[in-house]
Short mmCIF file of C-alpha atoms in Angstrom, two decimals:
data_model
loop_
_atom_site.label_atom_id
_atom_site.label_comp_id
_atom_site.label_asym_id
_atom_site.label_seq_id
_atom_site.Cartn_x
_atom_site.Cartn_y
_atom_site.Cartn_z
CA MET A 1 149.21 133.15 150.51
CA GLU A 2 146.94 130.23 150.92
CA GLY A 3 144.38 132.35 152.80
CA GLN A 4 144.43 134.87 150.13
CA SER A 5 143.44 131.97 147.49
CA VAL A 6 140.92 130.51 150.06
CA GLU A 7 139.25 133.89 150.01
CA GLU A 8 139.54 134.53 146.50
CA LEU A 9 137.85 131.15 145.94
CA LEU A 10 135.55 132.04 148.08
CA ALA A 11 134.79 135.16 146.44
CA LYS A 12 134.79 134.02 143.36
CA ALA A 13 131.91 131.37 144.39
CA GLU A 14 130.03 134.43 145.77
CA ARG A 15 130.58 136.06 142.49
CA ASP A 16 128.92 133.21 140.82
CA GLU A 17 126.25 132.77 143.33
CA ALA A 18 125.34 136.49 142.66
CA ASP A 19 125.54 135.84 138.78
CA LYS A 20 123.30 133.10 138.92
CA LEU A 21 120.61 135.09 140.93
CA GLN A 22 121.02 137.84 138.62
CA ARG A 23 120.27 135.70 135.64
CA ILE A 24 117.34 134.17 137.45
CA THR A 25 116.06 137.73 138.85
CA VAL A 26 114.48 139.72 136.15
CA HIS A 27 113.93 143.28 136.79
CA LYS A 28 110.51 144.44 134.99
CA GLU A 29 108.95 148.01 135.71
CA LEU A 30 105.38 146.43 135.12
CA GLU A 31 104.93 143.03 136.61
CA LEU A 32 104.30 140.45 133.82
CA GLU A 33 100.75 138.83 133.47
CA PHE A 34 100.26 135.33 133.96
CA ASP A 35 97.88 132.74 133.01
CA LEU A 36 99.57 129.58 133.32
CA GLY A 37 96.69 127.21 132.59
CA ASN A 38 97.63 128.70 129.16
CA LEU A 39 101.21 128.81 129.91
CA LEU A 40 100.87 132.57 129.24
CA ALA A 41 102.64 135.70 129.76
CA SER A 42 101.96 139.20 129.17
CA ASP A 43 104.27 141.66 128.97
CA ARG A 44 103.23 145.07 129.35
CA ASN A 45 106.19 147.35 129.51
CA PRO A 46 106.68 149.44 126.87
CA PRO A 47 109.55 148.22 124.34
CA SER A 48 111.99 150.55 125.21
CA GLY A 49 115.05 148.84 124.81
CA LEU A 50 114.25 148.44 121.28
CA ARG A 51 115.00 151.35 119.16
CA HIS A 52 113.10 151.21 115.78
CA GLY A 53 115.27 151.59 112.83
CA GLU A 54 118.13 149.43 114.37
CA PRO A 55 119.90 147.25 111.83
CA ASN A 56 119.87 144.18 113.81
CA PRO A 57 117.20 144.21 116.71
CA GLU A 58 117.74 140.51 116.98
CA ALA A 59 120.09 140.33 119.68
CA GLU A 60 117.60 142.75 121.87
CA LEU A 61 114.69 140.49 120.76
CA ARG A 62 116.15 137.25 121.94
CA ALA A 63 117.29 139.10 125.56
CA LEU A 64 113.69 140.44 126.05
CA ALA A 65 112.16 136.85 125.11
CA ARG A 66 114.96 135.15 127.36
CA ASP A 67 113.81 137.41 130.04
CA ASN A 68 110.21 136.72 129.72
CA THR A 69 110.44 133.05 129.78
CA GLN A 70 112.60 132.86 132.83
CA LEU A 71 110.07 135.06 134.70
CA LEU A 72 107.20 132.45 133.36
CA ILE A 73 109.40 129.55 134.58
CA ASN A 74 109.98 131.15 137.61
CA GLN A 75 106.19 131.00 137.96
CA LEU A 76 106.00 127.69 137.03
CA TRP A 77 108.20 126.42 139.84
CA GLN A 78 105.96 128.26 142.44
CA LEU A 79 102.99 125.85 141.75
CA PRO A 80 102.30 122.59 143.51
CA THR A 81 103.85 119.34 142.23
CA GLU A 82 103.38 115.89 142.43
CA ARG A 83 105.35 112.63 140.96
CA VAL A 84 103.53 110.94 138.06
CA GLU A 85 105.70 107.86 136.90
CA GLU A 86 109.03 108.83 137.79
CA ALA A 87 108.39 112.52 136.77
CA LEU A 88 108.09 115.85 138.71
CA VAL A 89 105.14 117.41 137.33
CA ALA A 90 103.65 120.65 138.02
CA ARG A 91 99.56 120.76 138.23
CA LEU A 92 98.43 124.28 135.99
CA PRO A 93 95.52 125.91 137.48
CA GLU A 94 92.73 126.71 135.26
CA PRO A 95 92.93 128.58 132.28
CA THR A 96 91.69 132.50 133.01
CA THR A 97 91.73 133.76 129.20
CA ARG A 98 89.27 132.80 127.16
CA LEU A 99 89.80 131.43 123.67
CA PRO A 100 87.62 132.53 120.78
CA ARG A 101 85.19 129.80 119.22
CA GLU A 102 87.08 127.49 116.54
CA LYS A 103 84.45 126.98 114.82
CA PRO A 104 81.17 129.33 113.86
CA VAL A 105 78.29 129.38 116.29
CA PRO A 106 75.73 126.12 115.41
CA ARG A 107 72.30 127.73 113.93
CA PRO A 108 69.23 126.72 115.45
CA ARG A 109 67.95 123.58 114.04
CA PRO A 110 64.37 123.18 112.74
CA LEU A 111 61.70 121.77 115.17
CA THR A 112 60.74 117.73 114.49
CA ARG A 113 57.43 116.86 113.81
CA TRP A 114 56.77 115.84 117.32
CA GLN A 115 57.99 119.05 118.77
CA GLN A 116 55.74 121.23 116.40
CA PHE A 117 52.88 119.06 117.82
CA ALA A 118 53.56 119.42 121.25
CA ARG A 119 54.31 122.81 120.64
CA LEU A 120 50.66 123.46 118.60
CA LYS A 121 48.70 121.58 121.64
CA GLY A 122 50.74 122.95 124.28
CA ILE A 123 52.22 119.82 125.75
CA ARG A 124 54.70 119.76 128.11
CA PRO A 125 57.11 116.77 129.12
CA LYS A 126 55.94 115.13 132.15
CA LYS A 127 58.78 114.68 134.79
CA LYS A 128 59.20 110.57 134.89
CA THR A 129 60.97 108.34 137.28
CA ASN A 130 63.82 106.58 136.08
CA LEU A 131 63.14 103.16 137.52
CA VAL A 132 59.93 101.46 137.81
CA TRP A 133 58.90 98.58 139.90
CA ASP A 134 58.51 95.22 138.13
CA GLU A 135 56.40 92.67 139.69
CA VAL A 136 57.40 89.54 137.47
CA SER A 137 60.98 89.99 138.51
CA GLY A 138 60.50 91.34 141.77
CA GLN A 139 63.19 94.52 141.21
CA TRP A 140 63.52 97.74 140.21
CA ARG A 141 63.87 98.11 136.49
CA ARG A 142 64.18 101.09 133.88
CA ARG A 143 61.29 102.70 132.33
CA TRP A 144 62.40 101.62 128.69
CA GLY A 145 65.72 100.52 127.40
CA TYR A 146 67.78 97.32 128.21
CA GLN A 147 65.83 95.00 130.74
CA ARG A 148 63.09 97.34 131.02
CA ALA A 149 60.55 96.36 133.08
CA ARG A 150 57.45 95.53 130.96
CA ASP A 151 59.18 93.84 127.74
CA ASP A 152 56.32 92.14 126.09
CA THR A 153 58.20 90.22 123.57
CA LYS A 154 60.03 88.58 126.58
CA GLU A 155 57.13 87.03 127.99
CA TRP A 156 56.88 83.53 128.13
CA LEU A 157 52.91 82.84 127.85
CA ILE A 158 51.03 84.85 125.65
CA GLU A 159 46.98 83.79 125.42
CA VAL A 160 45.89 83.83 121.78
CA PRO A 161 43.37 86.23 121.73
CA GLY A 162 39.73 84.66 120.47
CA SER A 163 39.94 86.53 117.08
CA ALA A 164 43.05 85.23 116.34
CA ASP A 165 44.11 82.39 113.82
CA PRO A 166 45.18 79.40 115.88
CA LEU A 167 48.01 78.64 113.95
CA GLU A 168 49.81 82.17 114.32
CA ASP A 169 52.87 82.72 116.11
CA GLN A 170 52.02 85.06 118.98
CA PHE A 171 55.24 85.50 119.86
CA ALA A 172 57.04 86.32 116.57
CA LYS A 173 54.37 88.39 115.64
CA ARG A 174 55.08 90.79 118.78
CA ILE A 175 58.58 90.50 117.94
CA GLN A 176 57.76 91.20 114.33
CA ALA A 177 55.72 94.49 115.60
CA LYS A 178 58.71 95.54 117.73
CA LYS A 179 60.38 95.39 114.89
CA GLU A 180 58.28 97.44 112.79
CA ARG A 181 58.07 100.50 115.32
CA VAL A 182 61.81 100.38 115.66
CA ALA A 183 62.27 100.90 112.25
CA LYS A 184 59.67 103.71 111.82
CA ASN A 185 61.26 105.52 114.35
CA GLU A 186 64.37 105.25 112.64
CA LEU A 187 62.85 106.62 109.34
CA ASN A 188 61.47 109.50 111.46
CA ARG A 189 64.62 110.31 113.04
CA LEU A 190 66.47 110.19 109.45
CA ARG A 191 63.45 112.27 108.32
CA ASN A 192 64.37 114.80 111.17
CA LEU A 193 67.72 115.18 110.15
CA ALA A 194 67.42 115.72 106.84
CA ARG A 195 65.04 118.28 107.49
CA ALA A 196 67.41 119.78 109.75
CA HIS A 197 70.30 119.74 107.41
CA LYS A 198 67.90 120.62 104.29
CA MET A 199 68.98 117.45 102.75
CA ARG A 200 66.71 115.36 100.12
CA LEU A 201 66.27 111.67 101.18
CA PRO A 202 65.81 109.34 98.21
CA SER A 203 61.99 109.21 98.12
CA SER A 204 59.60 106.03 97.11
CA ALA A 205 57.34 107.98 95.64
CA GLY A 206 56.78 105.58 92.55
CA MET A 207 57.79 102.52 94.15
CA HIS A 208 54.52 101.08 95.16
CA PRO A 209 52.94 99.74 92.68
CA THR A 210 49.34 101.38 92.19
CA GLY A 211 48.65 100.82 88.78
CA HIS A 212 48.02 104.68 87.97
CA GLN A 213 51.95 105.14 87.59
CA SER A 214 53.35 107.35 85.01
CA LYS A 215 56.22 106.19 82.31
CA GLN A 216 59.02 108.48 84.57
CA GLU A 217 58.03 106.71 87.84
CA LEU A 218 57.85 103.17 86.34
CA GLY A 219 61.30 104.01 84.73
CA ARG A 220 62.25 104.84 87.96
CA ALA A 221 61.12 101.96 89.87
CA LEU A 222 62.90 99.60 87.16
CA GLN A 223 66.08 101.25 87.62
CA VAL A 224 65.80 101.08 91.28
CA ALA A 225 64.47 97.69 91.04
CA LYS A 226 67.75 96.66 88.73
CA VAL A 227 70.51 98.25 91.02
CA SER A 228 68.83 96.30 94.40
CA THR A 229 70.48 93.40 93.54
CA ALA A 230 73.81 92.00 95.88
CA SER A 231 76.38 93.17 92.76
CA VAL A 232 74.44 96.33 92.62
CA GLY A 233 72.95 95.49 89.30
CA ARG A 234 76.10 94.72 87.50
CA PHE A 235 75.11 91.25 86.24
CA GLN A 236 71.65 92.05 85.52
CA GLU A 237 70.39 90.43 81.99
CA ARG A 238 68.54 93.26 79.98
CA LEU A 239 65.74 92.44 77.60
CA PRO A 240 66.25 91.71 74.09
CA LYS A 241 65.76 95.04 72.57
CA GLU A 242 66.40 96.97 75.91
CA LYS A 243 69.06 99.72 75.78
CA ALA A 244 71.61 100.24 78.02
CA PRO A 245 70.90 102.88 80.61
CA ARG A 246 72.91 105.99 80.42
CA GLY A 247 75.04 107.49 82.92
CA SER A 248 75.42 104.55 84.85
CA GLY A 249 79.37 103.97 84.63
CA LYS A 250 82.01 105.25 87.04
CA LYS A 251 82.30 109.07 87.52
CA ARG A 252 85.40 110.42 85.57
CA LYS A 253 87.88 112.19 87.86
CA PHE A 254 89.72 115.01 86.06
CA GLN A 255 93.18 116.63 87.03
CA PRO A 256 92.80 119.09 89.73
CA LEU A 257 92.58 122.47 88.66
CA PHE A 258 95.83 123.95 89.35
CA GLY A 259 97.78 121.23 89.51
CA ASP A 260 101.49 121.18 88.85
CA PHE A 261 101.96 123.38 86.01
CA ALA A 262 105.78 121.72 85.05
CA ALA A 263 104.38 118.50 84.96
CA GLU A 264 101.28 119.16 82.86
CA LYS A 265 103.58 120.89 80.34
CA LYS A 266 106.18 118.46 79.95
CA SER A 267 103.33 115.60 79.46
CA GLN A 268 102.28 118.23 76.37
CA LEU A 269 105.87 118.20 75.03
CA GLU A 270 106.13 114.90 75.57
CA MET A 271 102.92 114.13 73.46
CA LEU A 272 104.06 116.73 70.72
CA ARG A 273 107.38 114.98 70.74
CA VAL A 274 105.20 111.42 69.62
CA MET A 275 103.10 113.56 67.54
CA ASN A 276 105.95 115.02 65.56
CA SER A 277 108.16 112.00 65.47
CA LYS A 278 107.58 110.56 61.61
CA LYS A 279 107.88 106.82 62.96
CA PRO A 280 104.41 104.84 64.07
CA GLN A 281 105.52 104.57 67.65
CA LEU A 282 105.39 100.81 69.34
CA ASP A 283 102.29 100.02 71.02
CA VAL A 284 103.97 97.38 73.35
CA THR A 285 100.35 95.73 74.38
CA ARG A 286 99.49 95.34 70.33
CA ALA A 287 102.77 94.03 69.42
CA THR A 288 102.87 91.19 72.35
CA ASN A 289 99.37 90.31 71.79
CA LYS A 290 100.07 90.00 68.37
CA GLN A 291 103.03 87.82 68.78
CA MET A 292 101.33 85.71 71.23
CA ARG A 293 98.48 85.18 68.58
CA GLU A 294 100.85 84.00 66.06
CA GLU A 295 102.42 81.76 68.48
CA ASP A 296 99.24 80.18 69.53
CA GLN A 297 98.49 79.82 65.74
CA GLU A 298 101.60 77.79 64.81
CA GLU A 299 101.41 75.57 67.67
CA ALA A 300 97.65 74.61 66.89
CA ALA A 301 99.10 74.05 63.29
CA LYS A 302 101.46 71.63 64.22
CA ARG A 303 99.09 69.55 66.98
CA ARG A 304 96.87 69.61 63.94
CA LYS A 305 99.26 68.12 61.62
CA THR A 306 100.66 65.29 63.92
CA SER A 307 96.88 64.57 64.66
CA GLN A 308 96.40 64.22 61.09
CA LYS A 309 99.35 61.81 60.64
CA GLY A 310 98.30 59.58 63.63
CA LYS A 311 94.60 58.94 61.71
CA ARG A 312 96.16 59.34 58.26
CA LYS A 313 98.60 55.96 59.26
CA GLY A 314 96.34 53.15 57.58
CA GLY A 315 94.69 55.85 54.64
CA ARG A 316 95.48 56.89 51.36
CA GLN A 317 98.61 58.41 50.58
CA GLY A 318 97.56 60.52 47.47
CA PRO A 319 95.62 63.08 48.74
CA GLY A 320 98.24 63.65 51.43
CA GLY A 321 100.61 64.03 48.87
CA ARG A 322 98.35 66.66 47.47
CA ARG A 323 97.52 68.33 50.98
CA LYS A 324 101.09 69.32 51.51
CA GLY A 325 101.71 71.81 48.67
CA GLY A 326 98.14 73.61 49.97
CA PRO A 327 97.83 76.30 52.16
CA PRO A 328 97.69 75.42 55.89
CA ASN A 329 94.79 73.73 57.24
CA GLN A 330 93.25 76.83 59.01
CA GLY A 331 93.15 78.35 55.59
CA GLY A 332 91.51 75.07 54.36
CA LYS A 333 89.07 74.98 57.37
CA ARG A 334 87.45 77.91 56.23
CA LYS A 335 86.89 77.11 52.70
CA GLY A 336 86.15 73.52 54.13
CA GLY A 337 83.48 75.25 55.86
CA PHE A 338 81.45 75.67 52.55
CA GLY A 339 82.07 72.68 51.33
CA GLY A 340 78.86 70.92 52.85
CA LYS A 341 76.62 73.58 51.02
CA MET A 342 78.73 73.70 47.93
CA ASN A 343 76.78 71.50 45.69
CA SER A 344 73.38 72.99 46.84
CA GLY A 345 74.90 76.70 46.76
CA PRO A 346 74.34 79.33 44.28
CA PRO A 347 76.52 79.19 40.93
CA GLY A 348 78.39 82.06 41.84
CA MET A 349 80.15 80.19 44.58
CA GLY A 350 81.69 78.04 41.98
CA GLY A 351 84.84 80.43 42.29
CA LYS A 352 85.52 79.30 45.49
CA ARG A 353 86.35 75.70 43.96
CA LYS A 354 89.91 76.16 44.55
CA GLY A 355 89.58 74.93 47.86
CA GLY A 356 87.49 71.58 46.19
CA GLN A 357 91.17 69.84 46.94
CA HIS A 358 90.77 70.32 50.55
CA GLN A 359 87.25 69.94 50.95
CA GLY A 360 87.02 66.77 49.65
CA GLY A 361 89.89 65.67 52.00
CA ARG A 362 87.82 66.68 54.76
CA ARG A 363 84.97 64.83 54.07
CA ARG A 364 86.96 61.70 53.90
CA LYS A 365 87.96 62.44 57.47
CA MET B 1 86.42 124.53 84.46
CA ARG B 2 89.07 121.63 84.55
CA PRO B 3 92.24 120.89 82.86
CA LEU B 4 91.95 119.22 79.30
CA THR B 5 92.10 115.05 79.43
CA GLU B 6 94.81 113.11 77.38
CA GLU B 7 92.15 112.17 74.80
CA GLU B 8 91.13 115.91 74.40
CA THR B 9 94.55 117.46 74.25
CA ARG B 10 95.16 115.43 71.60
CA VAL B 11 92.63 115.97 69.65
CA MET B 12 93.41 119.87 69.96
CA PHE B 13 96.93 119.55 69.44
CA GLU B 14 96.47 117.54 66.17
CA LYS B 15 94.05 120.09 64.85
CA ILE B 16 96.26 123.06 65.35
CA ALA B 17 99.17 121.47 64.66
CA LYS B 18 97.49 121.38 61.00
CA TYR B 19 98.18 124.94 61.09
CA ILE B 20 101.42 126.02 62.96
CA GLY B 21 103.00 122.62 63.07
CA GLU B 22 105.74 122.09 65.59
CA ASN B 23 105.56 125.78 66.50
CA LEU B 24 102.83 124.41 68.74
CA GLN B 25 105.70 123.93 71.36
CA LEU B 26 106.33 127.35 71.43
CA LEU B 27 102.55 127.73 72.54
CA VAL B 28 102.82 125.27 75.29
CA ASP B 29 106.28 126.01 76.56
CA ARG B 30 106.74 129.82 76.87
CA PRO B 31 109.58 131.73 78.53
CA ASP B 32 107.52 134.68 79.67
CA GLY B 33 105.43 132.84 81.68
CA THR B 34 103.16 129.49 82.58
CA TYR B 35 100.52 129.27 79.91
CA CYS B 36 97.77 126.62 79.97
CA PHE B 37 94.69 125.05 78.46
CA ARG B 38 91.71 125.07 80.51
CA LEU B 39 88.35 123.66 79.43
CA HIS B 40 85.15 125.47 80.41
CA ASN B 41 81.52 125.01 79.34
CA ASP B 42 83.28 122.75 76.24
CA ARG B 43 85.52 125.58 75.19
CA VAL B 44 89.40 125.49 75.42
CA TYR B 45 90.54 128.84 76.86
CA TYR B 46 94.41 129.53 76.64
CA VAL B 47 95.31 131.39 79.95
CA SER B 48 98.03 132.80 81.75
CA GLU B 49 98.73 131.08 85.44
CA LYS B 50 98.01 134.35 86.96
CA ILE B 51 94.95 134.80 85.28
CA LEU B 52 93.62 131.47 85.88
CA LYS B 53 94.32 131.76 89.65
CA LEU B 54 92.12 135.01 89.55
CA ALA B 55 89.28 132.83 87.43
CA ALA B 56 89.44 130.38 89.84
CA ASN B 57 87.69 132.74 92.27
CA ILE B 58 84.63 132.88 90.12
CA SER B 59 81.76 130.60 90.30
CA GLY B 60 81.61 128.05 86.84
CA ASP B 61 78.32 129.01 86.09
CA LYS B 62 78.77 132.54 86.32
CA LEU B 63 81.97 132.61 84.56
CA VAL B 64 81.58 133.68 81.01
CA SER B 65 85.11 133.04 79.51
CA LEU B 66 88.95 133.45 80.54
CA GLY B 67 92.01 134.36 78.70
CA THR B 68 91.71 133.16 75.06
CA CYS B 69 89.20 131.22 73.54
CA PHE B 70 91.14 128.88 71.32
CA GLY B 71 88.18 126.69 70.09
CA LYS B 72 85.63 124.54 71.60
CA PHE B 73 84.64 120.78 71.71
CA THR B 74 81.60 119.74 69.64
CA LYS B 75 79.05 117.18 71.28
CA THR B 76 81.10 114.35 69.38
CA HIS B 77 84.29 115.60 70.87
CA LYS B 78 85.51 116.89 67.58
CA PHE B 79 87.73 119.93 68.09
CA ARG B 80 86.46 123.29 66.18
CA LEU B 81 88.81 126.42 66.26
CA HIS B 82 87.62 129.43 66.69
CA ILE B 83 88.82 133.25 64.98
CA THR B 84 89.93 134.03 68.62
CA ALA B 85 92.64 131.97 68.30
CA LEU B 86 94.23 133.63 65.20
CA ASP B 87 96.28 135.90 67.13
CA TYR B 88 98.26 133.05 68.47
CA LEU B 89 98.20 130.86 65.58
CA ALA B 90 98.90 133.84 62.71
CA PRO B 91 102.93 134.18 63.80
CA TYR B 92 103.69 130.98 63.99
CA ALA B 93 101.68 129.74 60.76
CA LYS B 94 103.83 127.56 58.38
CA TYR B 95 101.86 128.17 55.30
CA LYS B 96 100.57 131.57 54.21
CA VAL B 97 98.18 132.59 51.67
CA TRP B 98 97.60 135.88 50.37
CA ILE B 99 94.50 137.17 48.45
CA LYS B 100 93.94 139.90 46.47
CA PRO B 101 92.08 142.92 47.63
CA GLY B 102 89.08 141.88 45.22
CA ALA B 103 88.73 138.35 46.91
CA GLU B 104 89.08 139.67 50.07
CA GLN B 105 85.99 141.34 50.75
CA SER B 106 84.33 137.98 49.26
CA PHE B 107 86.18 136.07 51.68
CA LEU B 108 85.17 137.89 54.44
CA TYR B 109 81.58 137.36 53.61
CA GLY B 110 82.23 133.71 53.92
CA ASN B 111 83.13 132.51 50.41
CA HIS B 112 85.73 130.10 49.29
CA VAL B 113 88.31 131.82 47.55
CA LEU B 114 89.71 130.50 43.85
CA LYS B 115 92.94 130.19 42.71
CA SER B 116 92.44 133.74 40.84
CA GLY B 117 91.93 135.38 43.88
CA LEU B 118 95.13 133.95 45.28
CA GLY B 119 98.24 136.74 45.33
CA ARG B 120 100.85 134.90 47.00
CA ILE B 121 101.25 131.61 48.43
CA THR B 122 104.09 130.04 50.42
CA GLU B 123 105.98 127.35 48.70
CA ASN B 124 105.61 123.60 49.25
CA THR B 125 102.16 123.80 50.15
CA SER B 126 100.48 120.45 50.12
CA GLN B 127 96.90 119.51 49.41
CA TYR B 128 94.62 119.63 52.21
CA GLN B 129 97.42 121.80 54.30
CA GLY B 130 95.94 123.79 56.71
CA VAL B 131 97.01 127.63 56.34
CA VAL B 132 96.43 131.36 57.26
CA VAL B 133 95.19 133.63 55.09
CA TYR B 134 96.39 136.86 55.00
CA SER B 135 95.37 140.40 53.06
CA MET B 136 97.80 142.22 50.81
CA ALA B 137 98.65 144.66 53.72
CA ASP B 138 99.77 141.43 55.88
CA ILE B 139 96.92 141.42 57.84
CA PRO B 140 95.76 137.67 59.03
CA LEU B 141 91.95 137.11 58.12
CA ARG B 142 91.16 133.99 59.05
CA GLY B 143 92.86 130.17 58.48
CA GLY B 144 91.72 127.65 56.04
CA GLU B 145 92.66 124.60 54.08
CA ILE B 146 93.40 124.16 50.67
CA GLU B 147 92.22 121.90 48.10
CA THR B 148 94.47 122.08 45.07
CA SER B 149 92.09 120.27 43.00
CA MET B 150 89.71 122.89 42.29
CA MET B 151 92.06 125.18 44.55
CA ARG B 152 88.98 126.13 46.81
CA ILE B 153 90.02 127.39 50.32
CA ILE B 154 87.41 126.76 53.11
CA TYR B 155 87.23 129.44 55.74
CA TRP B 156 87.25 128.87 59.53
CA PRO B 157 84.04 129.67 60.86
CA SER B 158 83.55 132.92 63.38
CA PRO B 159 82.13 131.96 66.20
CA ALA B 160 78.82 134.32 65.53
CA ARG B 161 77.86 133.14 61.98
CA PRO B 162 76.36 130.23 60.93
CA LEU B 163 78.41 127.72 58.85
CA LEU B 164 78.06 128.69 55.21
CA GLY B 165 79.51 126.81 52.37
CA MET B 166 81.05 123.96 54.33
CA GLU B 167 82.15 121.04 52.33
CA PRO B 168 80.80 118.05 54.24
CA GLY B 169 84.01 115.97 54.30
CA HIS B 170 86.33 119.29 54.36
CA VAL B 171 85.95 120.25 58.07
CA PRO B 172 89.00 122.57 58.78
#
C-alpha cells in the first residue's frame, strides 16, 4: 500500500514535470523570427486555429498570444546575464529591424555667406593642427578658444604705438576690439540662421540717423526708441499733443474654436436669463464701492464737525446756531468756494446767494 | 474664425431679442443638434457643430461663409442683422405685421410702410418694437421696427442694397 502510494506520488510528480515542460515548450510549424534588441517576435505561421466567423475568438487569440510570448521569453532566458544592483539583467543584442524615421528628412540648408564665397573662389579648408606651440607659456596650447596660444587680450605689456594718443588705454582698446569681433560674428551667425529658416530679422534700416530719413522711418525709429527702456516703454511720457500709439496693448485671447460646446451653451443661456429677468442685477463691486464711499463721507463729516467745535470754543455762538440748520459742510464747501469770487462775479451769480450764510462762516474761519 | 466674446454675444442677443424675445433660448439650445455662433470676418454665422468641424479645415482667407449668416458687427461694434437670419427669426417672432398687397411691393423696394398699408398686426405691439413683416400670404418678407407716432416701419437692409431711407436714430 505504501509502495503504491509512493509510486503514485512519483508518477504524479513526473506528470507535473511533464505538464510544466509542456507549458514551456511550444510546438510551431514555422520557427518564429526574433529581434531581441527590440523584444520582437514575428510569427509567420498561418492562423489556422482561428476560424473566421467564429463568435468569440478570444480564447484562441489569448492562447496564441501566450504561446508566442512563451517562446520569446525562452529566447530571453538564453541571453548572457549580469548582475546590476541586486537585479539579474539580460544584455540585449543590437536591434536588427530598422525602424522608420520619426520626423521628415531635413531639407538642405542654404549656404552661409562664407560658404558661398569659398565655393565661388574655390577655397578649400586647409587641414590645421589642433595644438600650437606657445613660446610665452612654453607649452602646447589650442589654436583658438579657452587658453589659446596667442591671446592678445591677455598680454601684460603693450607698447604704445607712435601714432596713438598717449593717454589711450591700449588694453581696453584690445578688449573692446575683441568684443566687437564677437558681436559681429554673432550677428552673422544669426543672419545665416535667419536665412536658413527664411525668417525676417528686425532690421535696423531706419535707426541710424542720416538726416534724410522718411516720415515712416522716423516714426519707426521713434517707436523703437520708446520701447527700448527698462520698463519696455510703459512709463514714458508723451508730448502734450501726441496721440497714444495704436495697437500697443496686450494681444486679445479668444476662446478656442471648438471649446466645450456644453459650457458655451450654458454661459449663453445664463446670459439670456440675466437679460430676460426684469430686475436689474446687483453689481457687487459697484455696490460695495458706493457703500465704502458713503462711509468715508460720513466719517469725514464727523471729523470736520469735531474739529470745528474745537476751534469754535472761544468763537461766536450766533453763526454756529445758524450753521446747524444748514446742509452738511461738504455741500457748503462747494458753494463757499465761490465765496471769494462772488463779490466780483457776474450778476447772474446772485442766485447762489443761498449759500451766503455758509460763505460768511467760512470767511470767518 | 472664432467664437464670440462675452461683449459681442451680449450685443447680438440684445438685438435678436428685440424681435424674438425669450424664444432666443430655443435657438441657443436646440433639441436636434448643437448649433453655435461663430465670428468670421466680422460676420456672425449660425452653424451646426458638424458643419463647423468641416469648415475648420478651410483656411481663413479662403473661407467665404458657413452655415447661416445672422448679421455682422460694424466697425464700431454694433450688430446689424441680415436678411439671411429671417428663416430662423420668423418662426419665433413675437410681434408680427401683415401688410396689404399694394404696400408690399413698395416695401420690398425699400420704402417705409404707412399705417394705411397695414393689414393685420399683433396685439399689444408697443412703440419701437421690433417686428417681422409678413405679406398677406404669410410669407415673411423682412424685419422692421414700429414707430407708432407716425406708424412708419423701418425695414432691415438686405445685404446687397445700400441703406435707403434709414432714419438716423432709428437703427434697427
